[in-house]
């Protein structure tokens, strides 16, 4: 795996790169922050008290945009899987997301990606940037914010989201309750209701309770993307990525 990420010019950023490289991840850093973004959770035993995020939003400039797109073209190909993750820190701008989508759908098979998966962090990332994805990973809150609808049922919103973004499937993590998986299919007859065009599956968590949910949604996205890239179907990916999410949520801190 290759990681294109926004990092700082501080020692913590260098340490993060060293840890990732030691784990087999090739890092191509965008050094547009003074220091690395941090997400701190204050807990007593297993009870979270409050959250402190130190992560200034710094949009990428045109030079970094060109560098990122150049790397995407080099890393593309029919066997590749692109994972777009919007943490709301400014790296993934609207224009960059559109240009990246054009590359992934390129007629040049050496550039186009075999699979595209997308996810967002909390309420800061913009789900609307993840067009043409094979899989989206987003909480119910993120889906409602993206669709500007806090009343309609989640299944109807999932169908509208997938339809608007021309995407194929959606995983909605439910915290300690498990996971909702939505999968679009072709319309059987003209004028068929949305219920007939959307398959949904609820996967209950086999374990009760969580210790620290920080990183669980990222684990879900990462493992699901790896499963799909390796040839699994959407439901196989749902089961295995839910297991990864549960394991992550049952340990303190953001550990791989």
PDB file of N, CA and C in Angstrom, residues 211-216 248-249 251-256:
ATOM      1  N   UNK A 211     -14.702  -0.517  24.015  1.00  0.00           N
ATOM      2  CA  UNK A 211     -13.799   0.163  24.941  1.00  0.00           C
ATOM      3  C   UNK A 211     -13.434   1.543  24.402  1.00  0.00           C
ATOM      4  N   UNK A 212     -13.064   1.610  23.137  1.00  0.00           N
ATOM      5  CA  UNK A 212     -12.679   2.881  22.527  1.00  0.00           C
ATOM      6  C   UNK A 212     -12.957   2.784  21.029  1.00  0.00           C
ATOM      7  N   UNK A 213     -13.937   3.535  20.549  1.00  0.00           N
ATOM      8  CA  UNK A 213     -14.336   3.446  19.142  1.00  0.00           C
ATOM      9  C   UNK A 213     -13.404   4.208  18.209  1.00  0.00           C
ATOM     10  N   UNK A 214     -12.441   4.952  18.751  1.00  0.00           N
ATOM     11  CA  UNK A 214     -11.515   5.699  17.900  1.00  0.00           C
ATOM     12  C   UNK A 214     -10.773   4.749  16.960  1.00  0.00           C
ATOM     13  N   UNK A 215     -10.919   4.980  15.662  1.00  0.00           N
ATOM     14  CA  UNK A 215     -10.242   4.145  14.665  1.00  0.00           C
ATOM     15  C   UNK A 215     -11.066   3.004  14.127  1.00  0.00           C
ATOM     16  N   UNK A 216     -12.229   2.730  14.735  1.00  0.00           N
ATOM     17  CA  UNK A 216     -13.013   1.570  14.298  1.00  0.00           C
ATOM     18  C   UNK A 216     -13.594   1.770  12.899  1.00  0.00           C
ATOM     19  N   UNK A 248     -10.748  -3.371  16.680  1.00  0.00           N
ATOM     20  CA  UNK A 248     -10.184  -2.039  16.910  1.00  0.00           C
ATOM     21  C   UNK A 248     -10.888  -1.342  18.076  1.00  0.00           C
ATOM     22  N   UNK A 249     -12.217  -1.522  18.179  1.00  0.00           N
ATOM     23  CA  UNK A 249     -13.001  -0.848  19.207  1.00  0.00           C
ATOM     24  C   UNK A 249     -12.811  -1.456  20.594  1.00  0.00           C
ATOM     25  N   UNK A 251      -9.877  -2.056  22.011  1.00  0.00           N
ATOM     26  CA  UNK A 251      -8.578  -1.712  22.598  1.00  0.00           C
ATOM     27  C   UNK A 251      -8.453  -0.187  22.681  1.00  0.00           C
ATOM     28  N   UNK A 252      -7.755   0.272  23.701  1.00  0.00           N
ATOM     29  CA  UNK A 252      -7.567   1.699  23.905  1.00  0.00           C
ATOM     30  C   UNK A 252      -6.606   2.257  22.869  1.00  0.00           C
ATOM     31  N   UNK A 253      -6.959   3.390  22.289  1.00  0.00           N
ATOM     32  CA  UNK A 253      -6.067   4.053  21.347  1.00  0.00           C
ATOM     33  C   UNK A 253      -6.297   3.595  19.919  1.00  0.00           C
ATOM     34  N   UNK A 254      -5.618   4.294  19.010  1.00  0.00           N
ATOM     35  CA  UNK A 254      -5.764   4.046  17.578  1.00  0.00           C
ATOM     36  C   UNK A 254      -4.639   3.108  17.128  1.00  0.00           C
ATOM     37  N   UNK A 255      -4.775   1.846  17.457  1.00  0.00           N
ATOM     38  CA  UNK A 255      -3.728   0.862  17.144  1.00  0.00           C
ATOM     39  C   UNK A 255      -4.105   0.072  15.890  1.00  0.00           C
ATOM     40  N   UNK A 256      -3.154  -0.216  15.011  1.00  0.00           N
ATOM     41  CA  UNK A 256      -3.477  -1.002  13.811  1.00  0.00           C
ATOM     42  C   UNK A 256      -3.763  -2.457  14.155  1.00  0.00           C
TER      43      UNK A 256
END
